Amino acid sequence: MKKLIAGNWKMNGIQASLEEVARLVIGLDGGAASDRDLLICPPATLLAKMAEEFSDVIFVGGQNCHERESGAHTGDVSAEMLADAGASYVIVGHSERRADHHEVDSDVKAKAMAARRAGLTPIVCVGESEAQRGEGEALNVVGAQLSGSLPEEEGELVIAYEPVWAIGTGLTPTLGDIAEMHGFIRDRVGSGVRILYGGSVKPGNAHDILAIKDVNGALVGGASLKASDFLSIVSAG
Ligand code: 13P
């Protein structure tokens, strides 16, 4: 399975930040990496321009979408709008949205279904908190999130396992714990679904993480903002 290396820029990036993508493309020798798919999910304000300039080398995606196609939802962006701007993927159910916007599994499921309706591949995020891992509940928590967040119908799907306590902290689970969780998710979703690991992926740990069975790529936050770091991760493993 071709690995997917995805950058989530979160609420970072202005027009000038597109220069980082240009540097990334130069680092890739101007061509797409043949053995892996590259994706950047910039803020919605940069999506159309990023897609226009770089979609021959990278995929571009959204960080969230509304479940409806259009309507009176001030400030929201629909999956159809992301697709129209050049997106191929959209992240749904990121733990920051679950926390900041009180999104629950049923919201995430509706957004994942909206993504498919618009022809986008949803990247559904799951992951346990530090307390839940400490209590030995990580597999149960992720199992429940999968049950509640995934569309019932077959279709394009990517899962991102992002332990909440590993995001932006420099901490990561042991390689054994990542392997256990990815094996657990694989049993639930079958062989055709890419399962990404996310949470403090850096140039220094990407090789070991990407070598784990059933890790089909990475969802990278902070280290995706600098072309040199993202390039090292893309080239790892
Ligand atoms: P960091 O790589 O900054 O830990 O963020 C991970 C993440 O949340 C990606 O979606």
PDB file of C-alpha atoms and ligand atoms in Angstrom:
ATOM      1  CA  MET A   1       0.000   0.000   0.000  1.00  0.00           C
ATOM      2  CA  LYS A   2       1.389   3.396  -0.991  1.00  0.00           C
ATOM      3  CA  LYS A   3       2.119   5.455   2.115  1.00  0.00           C
ATOM      4  CA  LEU A   4       0.417   8.818   2.624  1.00  0.00           C
ATOM      5  CA  ILE A   5       2.457  11.557   4.279  1.00  0.00           C
ATOM      6  CA  ALA A   6       0.072  14.326   5.254  1.00  0.00           C
ATOM      7  CA  GLY A   7       0.822  17.747   6.707  1.00  0.00           C
ATOM      8  CA  ASN A   8      -1.804  19.444   8.855  1.00  0.00           C
ATOM      9  CA  TRP A   9      -0.924  23.122   8.997  1.00  0.00           C
ATOM     10  CA  LYS A  10      -3.711  23.806  11.502  1.00  0.00           C
ATOM     11  CA  MET A  11      -4.265  27.586  11.968  1.00  0.00           C
ATOM     12  CA  ASN A  12      -0.876  28.493  10.515  1.00  0.00           C
ATOM     13  CA  GLY A  13       0.053  29.956   7.172  1.00  0.00           C
ATOM     14  CA  ILE A  14      -0.388  33.037   5.043  1.00  0.00           C
ATOM     15  CA  GLN A  15       0.234  33.582   1.323  1.00  0.00           C
ATOM     16  CA  ALA A  16       3.980  33.838   1.925  1.00  0.00           C
ATOM     17  CA  SER A  17       3.943  30.343   3.457  1.00  0.00           C
ATOM     18  CA  LEU A  18       3.361  28.907  -0.016  1.00  0.00           C
ATOM     19  CA  GLU A  19       7.096  29.458  -0.481  1.00  0.00           C
ATOM     20  CA  GLU A  20       7.621  26.524   1.903  1.00  0.00           C
ATOM     21  CA  VAL A  21       5.660  24.325  -0.493  1.00  0.00           C
ATOM     22  CA  ALA A  22       7.776  25.606  -3.377  1.00  0.00           C
ATOM     23  CA  ARG A  23      10.885  24.623  -1.359  1.00  0.00           C
ATOM     24  CA  LEU A  24       9.382  21.211  -0.721  1.00  0.00           C
ATOM     25  CA  VAL A  25       8.793  20.722  -4.430  1.00  0.00           C
ATOM     26  CA  ILE A  26      12.369  21.765  -5.213  1.00  0.00           C
ATOM     27  CA  GLY A  27      13.535  19.261  -2.578  1.00  0.00           C
ATOM     28  CA  LEU A  28      11.554  16.578  -4.342  1.00  0.00           C
ATOM     29  CA  ASP A  29      13.448  17.471  -7.523  1.00  0.00           C
ATOM     30  CA  GLY A  30      10.325  19.058  -8.917  1.00  0.00           C
ATOM     31  CA  GLY A  31       8.536  15.736  -9.344  1.00  0.00           C
ATOM     32  CA  ALA A  32       6.056  13.828  -7.221  1.00  0.00           C
ATOM     33  CA  ALA A  33       7.506  11.151  -4.902  1.00  0.00           C
ATOM     34  CA  SER A  34       6.719   7.952  -6.789  1.00  0.00           C
ATOM     35  CA  ASP A  35       6.407   5.625  -3.795  1.00  0.00           C
ATOM     36  CA  ARG A  36       4.275   7.799  -1.528  1.00  0.00           C
ATOM     37  CA  ASP A  37       1.432  10.268  -1.722  1.00  0.00           C
ATOM     38  CA  LEU A  38       2.000  13.719  -0.270  1.00  0.00           C
ATOM     39  CA  LEU A  39      -0.810  15.821   1.107  1.00  0.00           C
ATOM     40  CA  ILE A  40      -0.899  19.238   2.705  1.00  0.00           C
ATOM     41  CA  CYS A  41      -3.986  20.498   4.516  1.00  0.00           C
ATOM     42  CA  PRO A  42      -3.527  24.273   4.767  1.00  0.00           C
ATOM     43  CA  PRO A  43      -5.999  26.757   6.240  1.00  0.00           C
ATOM     44  CA  ALA A  44      -9.036  27.138   3.946  1.00  0.00           C
ATOM     45  CA  THR A  45      -7.791  30.580   2.863  1.00  0.00           C
ATOM     46  CA  LEU A  46      -4.765  29.016   1.117  1.00  0.00           C
ATOM     47  CA  LEU A  47      -6.343  25.929  -0.319  1.00  0.00           C
ATOM     48  CA  ALA A  48      -7.295  27.123  -3.808  1.00  0.00           C
ATOM     49  CA  LYS A  49      -3.976  28.806  -4.458  1.00  0.00           C
ATOM     50  CA  MET A  50      -1.967  25.862  -3.139  1.00  0.00           C
ATOM     51  CA  ALA A  51      -3.943  23.475  -5.324  1.00  0.00           C
ATOM     52  CA  GLU A  52      -3.566  25.717  -8.356  1.00  0.00           C
ATOM     53  CA  GLU A  53       0.207  25.996  -7.977  1.00  0.00           C
ATOM     54  CA  PHE A  54       1.223  22.577  -6.694  1.00  0.00           C
ATOM     55  CA  SER A  55      -1.421  19.950  -7.428  1.00  0.00           C
ATOM     56  CA  ASP A  56       0.822  18.264  -9.989  1.00  0.00           C
ATOM     57  CA  VAL A  57       3.141  17.259  -7.109  1.00  0.00           C
ATOM     58  CA  ILE A  58       1.035  17.159  -3.931  1.00  0.00           C
ATOM     59  CA  PHE A  59      -2.541  16.549  -2.943  1.00  0.00           C
ATOM     60  CA  VAL A  60      -4.277  19.346  -1.077  1.00  0.00           C
ATOM     61  CA  GLY A  61      -6.913  18.865   1.609  1.00  0.00           C
ATOM     62  CA  GLY A  62      -9.185  20.630   4.057  1.00  0.00           C
ATOM     63  CA  GLN A  63      -8.939  20.484   7.851  1.00  0.00           C
ATOM     64  CA  ASN A  64     -12.662  20.285   8.489  1.00  0.00           C
ATOM     65  CA  CYS A  65     -15.966  20.566   6.635  1.00  0.00           C
ATOM     66  CA  HIS A  66     -19.613  21.205   7.421  1.00  0.00           C
ATOM     67  CA  GLU A  67     -21.954  18.273   6.931  1.00  0.00           C
ATOM     68  CA  ARG A  68     -24.327  20.239   4.647  1.00  0.00           C
ATOM     69  CA  GLU A  69     -23.617  21.203   1.050  1.00  0.00           C
ATOM     70  CA  SER A  70     -24.618  24.861   1.456  1.00  0.00           C
ATOM     71  CA  GLY A  71     -26.900  27.094   3.490  1.00  0.00           C
ATOM     72  CA  ALA A  72     -27.149  29.513   6.390  1.00  0.00           C
ATOM     73  CA  HIS A  73     -24.076  28.397   8.360  1.00  0.00           C
ATOM     74  CA  THR A  74     -21.981  31.520   8.789  1.00  0.00           C
ATOM     75  CA  GLY A  75     -18.270  30.878   8.846  1.00  0.00           C
ATOM     76  CA  ASP A  76     -18.481  27.251   7.748  1.00  0.00           C
ATOM     77  CA  VAL A  77     -17.086  25.619   4.640  1.00  0.00           C
ATOM     78  CA  SER A  78     -18.724  22.643   2.934  1.00  0.00           C
ATOM     79  CA  ALA A  79     -17.002  19.596   1.507  1.00  0.00           C
ATOM     80  CA  GLU A  80     -18.270  20.628  -1.931  1.00  0.00           C
ATOM     81  CA  MET A  81     -16.531  24.016  -1.537  1.00  0.00           C
ATOM     82  CA  LEU A  82     -13.272  22.284  -0.591  1.00  0.00           C
ATOM     83  CA  ALA A  83     -13.568  20.036  -3.632  1.00  0.00           C
ATOM     84  CA  ASP A  84     -14.285  23.048  -5.816  1.00  0.00           C
ATOM     85  CA  ALA A  85     -11.132  24.726  -4.466  1.00  0.00           C
ATOM     86  CA  GLY A  86      -9.037  21.712  -5.501  1.00  0.00           C
ATOM     87  CA  ALA A  87      -9.051  19.497  -2.394  1.00  0.00           C
ATOM     88  CA  SER A  88      -8.906  15.722  -2.628  1.00  0.00           C
ATOM     89  CA  TYR A  89      -9.024  14.929   1.105  1.00  0.00           C
ATOM     90  CA  VAL A  90     -10.476  16.448   4.254  1.00  0.00           C
ATOM     91  CA  ILE A  91      -9.518  15.793   7.884  1.00  0.00           C
ATOM     92  CA  VAL A  92     -12.559  15.199  10.091  1.00  0.00           C
ATOM     93  CA  GLY A  93     -12.798  14.689  13.838  1.00  0.00           C
ATOM     94  CA  HIS A  94      -9.374  16.038  14.736  1.00  0.00           C
ATOM     95  CA  SER A  95      -9.047  16.073  18.530  1.00  0.00           C
ATOM     96  CA  GLU A  96      -8.620  19.859  18.444  1.00  0.00           C
ATOM     97  CA  ARG A  97     -12.038  20.178  16.804  1.00  0.00           C
ATOM     98  CA  ARG A  98     -13.520  17.610  19.161  1.00  0.00           C
ATOM     99  CA  ALA A  99     -12.193  19.764  22.048  1.00  0.00           C
ATOM    100  CA  ASP A 100     -12.598  23.334  20.701  1.00  0.00           C
ATOM    101  CA  HIS A 101     -15.930  22.825  18.934  1.00  0.00           C
ATOM    102  CA  HIS A 102     -17.387  19.995  21.014  1.00  0.00           C
ATOM    103  CA  GLU A 103     -17.618  17.706  17.995  1.00  0.00           C
ATOM    104  CA  VAL A 104     -18.814  14.223  18.903  1.00  0.00           C
ATOM    105  CA  ASP A 105     -18.612  10.968  16.967  1.00  0.00           C
ATOM    106  CA  SER A 106     -21.973  11.477  15.237  1.00  0.00           C
ATOM    107  CA  ASP A 107     -20.803  14.897  13.943  1.00  0.00           C
ATOM    108  CA  VAL A 108     -17.605  13.321  12.670  1.00  0.00           C
ATOM    109  CA  LYS A 109     -19.556  10.591  10.913  1.00  0.00           C
ATOM    110  CA  ALA A 110     -21.817  13.172   9.220  1.00  0.00           C
ATOM    111  CA  LYS A 111     -18.749  15.118   8.064  1.00  0.00           C
ATOM    112  CA  ALA A 112     -17.087  11.948   6.752  1.00  0.00           C
ATOM    113  CA  MET A 113     -20.238  11.158   4.778  1.00  0.00           C
ATOM    114  CA  ALA A 114     -20.345  14.741   3.487  1.00  0.00           C
ATOM    115  CA  ALA A 115     -16.756  14.370   2.326  1.00  0.00           C
ATOM    116  CA  ARG A 116     -17.616  11.289   0.304  1.00  0.00           C
ATOM    117  CA  ARG A 117     -20.720  12.974  -1.130  1.00  0.00           C
ATOM    118  CA  ALA A 118     -18.397  15.692  -2.459  1.00  0.00           C
ATOM    119  CA  GLY A 119     -15.900  13.193  -3.861  1.00  0.00           C
ATOM    120  CA  LEU A 120     -13.293  13.792  -1.140  1.00  0.00           C
ATOM    121  CA  THR A 121     -11.533  11.112   0.896  1.00  0.00           C
ATOM    122  CA  PRO A 122     -12.209  11.657   4.613  1.00  0.00           C
ATOM    123  CA  ILE A 123      -9.306  11.312   7.048  1.00  0.00           C
ATOM    124  CA  VAL A 124     -11.091  10.333  10.249  1.00  0.00           C
ATOM    125  CA  CYS A 125      -9.077  11.067  13.403  1.00  0.00           C
ATOM    126  CA  VAL A 126      -9.276   8.960  16.529  1.00  0.00           C
ATOM    127  CA  GLY A 127      -7.143   8.783  19.661  1.00  0.00           C
ATOM    128  CA  GLU A 128      -7.213   8.455  23.417  1.00  0.00           C
ATOM    129  CA  SER A 129      -6.331  10.990  26.112  1.00  0.00           C
ATOM    130  CA  GLU A 130      -3.444  10.547  28.510  1.00  0.00           C
ATOM    131  CA  ALA A 131      -5.794   9.566  31.329  1.00  0.00           C
ATOM    132  CA  GLN A 132      -7.552   7.010  29.147  1.00  0.00           C
ATOM    133  CA  ARG A 133      -4.237   5.383  28.211  1.00  0.00           C
ATOM    134  CA  GLY A 134      -3.179   5.432  31.855  1.00  0.00           C
ATOM    135  CA  GLU A 135      -6.365   3.587  32.769  1.00  0.00           C
ATOM    136  CA  GLY A 136      -5.700   0.934  30.112  1.00  0.00           C
ATOM    137  CA  GLU A 137      -8.677   2.141  28.075  1.00  0.00           C
ATOM    138  CA  ALA A 138      -6.929   3.215  24.857  1.00  0.00           C
ATOM    139  CA  LEU A 139      -8.201   0.347  22.685  1.00  0.00           C
ATOM    140  CA  ASN A 140     -11.740   0.642  24.048  1.00  0.00           C
ATOM    141  CA  VAL A 141     -11.815   4.405  23.477  1.00  0.00           C
ATOM    142  CA  VAL A 142     -10.550   4.150  19.917  1.00  0.00           C
ATOM    143  CA  GLY A 143     -12.876   1.214  19.235  1.00  0.00           C
ATOM    144  CA  ALA A 144     -15.863   3.307  20.342  1.00  0.00           C
ATOM    145  CA  GLN A 145     -14.695   6.286  18.268  1.00  0.00           C
ATOM    146  CA  LEU A 146     -14.437   4.053  15.191  1.00  0.00           C
ATOM    147  CA  SER A 147     -17.923   2.638  15.807  1.00  0.00           C
ATOM    148  CA  GLY A 148     -19.415   6.106  16.125  1.00  0.00           C
ATOM    149  CA  SER A 149     -17.415   8.080  13.558  1.00  0.00           C
ATOM    150  CA  LEU A 150     -17.108   5.886  10.478  1.00  0.00           C
ATOM    151  CA  PRO A 151     -19.680   5.879   7.681  1.00  0.00           C
ATOM    152  CA  GLU A 152     -21.476   2.547   7.387  1.00  0.00           C
ATOM    153  CA  GLU A 153     -21.210   2.408   3.604  1.00  0.00           C
ATOM    154  CA  GLU A 154     -18.053   1.184   1.886  1.00  0.00           C
ATOM    155  CA  GLY A 155     -15.974   3.900   0.264  1.00  0.00           C
ATOM    156  CA  GLU A 156     -12.737   5.827   0.295  1.00  0.00           C
ATOM    157  CA  LEU A 157     -11.402   6.214   3.823  1.00  0.00           C
ATOM    158  CA  VAL A 158      -8.217   7.058   5.714  1.00  0.00           C
ATOM    159  CA  ILE A 159      -7.926   6.695   9.495  1.00  0.00           C
ATOM    160  CA  ALA A 160      -5.481   8.785  11.532  1.00  0.00           C
ATOM    161  CA  TYR A 161      -4.582   7.442  14.965  1.00  0.00           C
ATOM    162  CA  GLU A 162      -3.523  10.499  16.972  1.00  0.00           C
ATOM    163  CA  PRO A 163      -3.168   9.994  20.718  1.00  0.00           C
ATOM    164  CA  VAL A 164      -4.256  13.348  22.161  1.00  0.00           C
ATOM    165  CA  TRP A 165      -1.350  13.412  24.617  1.00  0.00           C
ATOM    166  CA  ALA A 166       1.187  13.013  21.794  1.00  0.00           C
ATOM    167  CA  ILE A 167      -0.003  16.036  19.792  1.00  0.00           C
ATOM    168  CA  GLY A 168       2.397  18.955  19.999  1.00  0.00           C
ATOM    169  CA  THR A 169       4.114  17.562  23.089  1.00  0.00           C
ATOM    170  CA  GLY A 170       7.176  15.788  21.706  1.00  0.00           C
ATOM    171  CA  LEU A 171       5.864  12.593  23.323  1.00  0.00           C
ATOM    172  CA  THR A 172       4.992   9.487  21.330  1.00  0.00           C
ATOM    173  CA  PRO A 173       3.699   6.059  22.300  1.00  0.00           C
ATOM    174  CA  THR A 174       6.226   3.214  22.220  1.00  0.00           C
ATOM    175  CA  LEU A 175       6.619   1.568  18.827  1.00  0.00           C
ATOM    176  CA  GLY A 176       4.929  -1.476  20.374  1.00  0.00           C
ATOM    177  CA  ASP A 177       1.933   0.566  21.477  1.00  0.00           C
ATOM    178  CA  ILE A 178       1.600   2.126  18.008  1.00  0.00           C
ATOM    179  CA  ALA A 179       1.813  -1.350  16.442  1.00  0.00           C
ATOM    180  CA  GLU A 180      -0.830  -2.691  18.824  1.00  0.00           C
ATOM    181  CA  MET A 181      -3.252   0.159  18.083  1.00  0.00           C
ATOM    182  CA  HIS A 182      -2.743   0.022  14.321  1.00  0.00           C
ATOM    183  CA  GLY A 183      -3.262  -3.769  14.363  1.00  0.00           C
ATOM    184  CA  PHE A 184      -6.463  -3.235  16.341  1.00  0.00           C
ATOM    185  CA  ILE A 185      -7.703  -0.598  13.858  1.00  0.00           C
ATOM    186  CA  ARG A 186      -6.718  -2.820  10.902  1.00  0.00           C
ATOM    187  CA  ASP A 187      -8.878  -5.634  12.268  1.00  0.00           C
ATOM    188  CA  ARG A 188     -11.801  -3.221  12.391  1.00  0.00           C
ATOM    189  CA  VAL A 189     -11.458  -1.508   9.004  1.00  0.00           C
ATOM    190  CA  GLY A 190      -9.956  -4.160   6.716  1.00  0.00           C
ATOM    191  CA  SER A 191      -6.974  -4.188   4.399  1.00  0.00           C
ATOM    192  CA  GLY A 192      -7.964  -1.430   1.946  1.00  0.00           C
ATOM    193  CA  VAL A 193      -7.839   1.495   4.379  1.00  0.00           C
ATOM    194  CA  ARG A 194      -4.700   3.540   5.011  1.00  0.00           C
ATOM    195  CA  ILE A 195      -4.035   4.020   8.726  1.00  0.00           C
ATOM    196  CA  LEU A 196      -1.836   7.021   9.545  1.00  0.00           C
ATOM    197  CA  TYR A 197      -0.052   7.699  12.807  1.00  0.00           C
ATOM    198  CA  GLY A 198      -0.049  11.306  14.083  1.00  0.00           C
ATOM    199  CA  GLY A 199       1.375  12.996  17.158  1.00  0.00           C
ATOM    200  CA  SER A 200       4.883  14.492  17.382  1.00  0.00           C
ATOM    201  CA  VAL A 201       6.128  12.876  14.176  1.00  0.00           C
ATOM    202  CA  LYS A 202       9.547  14.450  13.509  1.00  0.00           C
ATOM    203  CA  PRO A 203      12.493  13.813  11.199  1.00  0.00           C
ATOM    204  CA  GLY A 204      14.148  11.891  14.048  1.00  0.00           C
ATOM    205  CA  ASN A 205      11.384   9.353  14.676  1.00  0.00           C
ATOM    206  CA  ALA A 206       9.636   9.127  11.286  1.00  0.00           C
ATOM    207  CA  HIS A 207      11.762   6.250   9.981  1.00  0.00           C
ATOM    208  CA  ASP A 208      10.995   3.963  12.935  1.00  0.00           C
ATOM    209  CA  ILE A 209       7.299   4.866  13.039  1.00  0.00           C
ATOM    210  CA  LEU A 210       6.786   4.447   9.289  1.00  0.00           C
ATOM    211  CA  ALA A 211       8.461   1.016   9.438  1.00  0.00           C
ATOM    212  CA  ILE A 212       5.760  -0.366  11.784  1.00  0.00           C
ATOM    213  CA  LYS A 213       3.367  -2.872  10.225  1.00  0.00           C
ATOM    214  CA  ASP A 214      -0.018  -1.303   9.503  1.00  0.00           C
ATOM    215  CA  VAL A 215       1.365   2.240   9.681  1.00  0.00           C
ATOM    216  CA  ASN A 216       0.505   3.432   6.187  1.00  0.00           C
ATOM    217  CA  GLY A 217       1.694   6.991   6.610  1.00  0.00           C
ATOM    218  CA  ALA A 218       1.801   9.923   8.971  1.00  0.00           C
ATOM    219  CA  LEU A 219      -0.296  12.968   9.839  1.00  0.00           C
ATOM    220  CA  VAL A 220       2.226  15.640  10.735  1.00  0.00           C
ATOM    221  CA  GLY A 221       1.471  18.911  12.503  1.00  0.00           C
ATOM    222  CA  GLY A 222       4.326  21.196  13.560  1.00  0.00           C
ATOM    223  CA  ALA A 223       6.999  19.478  11.494  1.00  0.00           C
ATOM    224  CA  SER A 224       4.982  19.950   8.292  1.00  0.00           C
ATOM    225  CA  LEU A 225       5.344  23.733   8.436  1.00  0.00           C
ATOM    226  CA  LYS A 226       9.005  23.768   7.448  1.00  0.00           C
ATOM    227  CA  ALA A 227       9.896  22.310   4.058  1.00  0.00           C
ATOM    228  CA  SER A 228      13.204  20.855   5.314  1.00  0.00           C
ATOM    229  CA  ASP A 229      11.543  18.961   8.200  1.00  0.00           C
ATOM    230  CA  PHE A 230       8.632  17.752   6.102  1.00  0.00           C
ATOM    231  CA  LEU A 231      11.002  16.638   3.362  1.00  0.00           C
ATOM    232  CA  SER A 232      13.022  14.554   5.840  1.00  0.00           C
ATOM    233  CA  ILE A 233       9.827  12.877   7.016  1.00  0.00           C
ATOM    234  CA  VAL A 234       8.692  12.280   3.446  1.00  0.00           C
ATOM    235  CA  SER A 235      12.062  10.693   2.651  1.00  0.00           C
ATOM    236  CA  ALA A 236      12.171   8.553   5.819  1.00  0.00           C
ATOM    237  CA  GLY A 237      11.470   4.857   5.828  1.00  0.00           C
TER     238      GLY A 237
HETATM  239  P1  13P B   1       2.117  17.554  15.892  1.00  0.00           P
HETATM  240  O1  13P B   1       2.834  16.804  14.786  1.00  0.00           O
HETATM  241  O2  13P B   1       2.460  18.989  15.958  1.00  0.00           O
HETATM  242  O3  13P B   1       2.243  16.811  17.192  1.00  0.00           O
HETATM  243  O4  13P B   1       0.542  17.515  15.521  1.00  0.00           O
HETATM  244  C1  13P B   1      -0.040  16.324  15.159  1.00  0.00           C
HETATM  245  C2  13P B   1      -1.400  16.584  14.630  1.00  0.00           C
HETATM  246  O5  13P B   1      -2.290  16.985  15.365  1.00  0.00           O
HETATM  247  C3  13P B   1      -1.630  16.390  13.201  1.00  0.00           C
HETATM  248  O6  13P B   1      -2.984  16.415  12.883  1.00  0.00           O
END
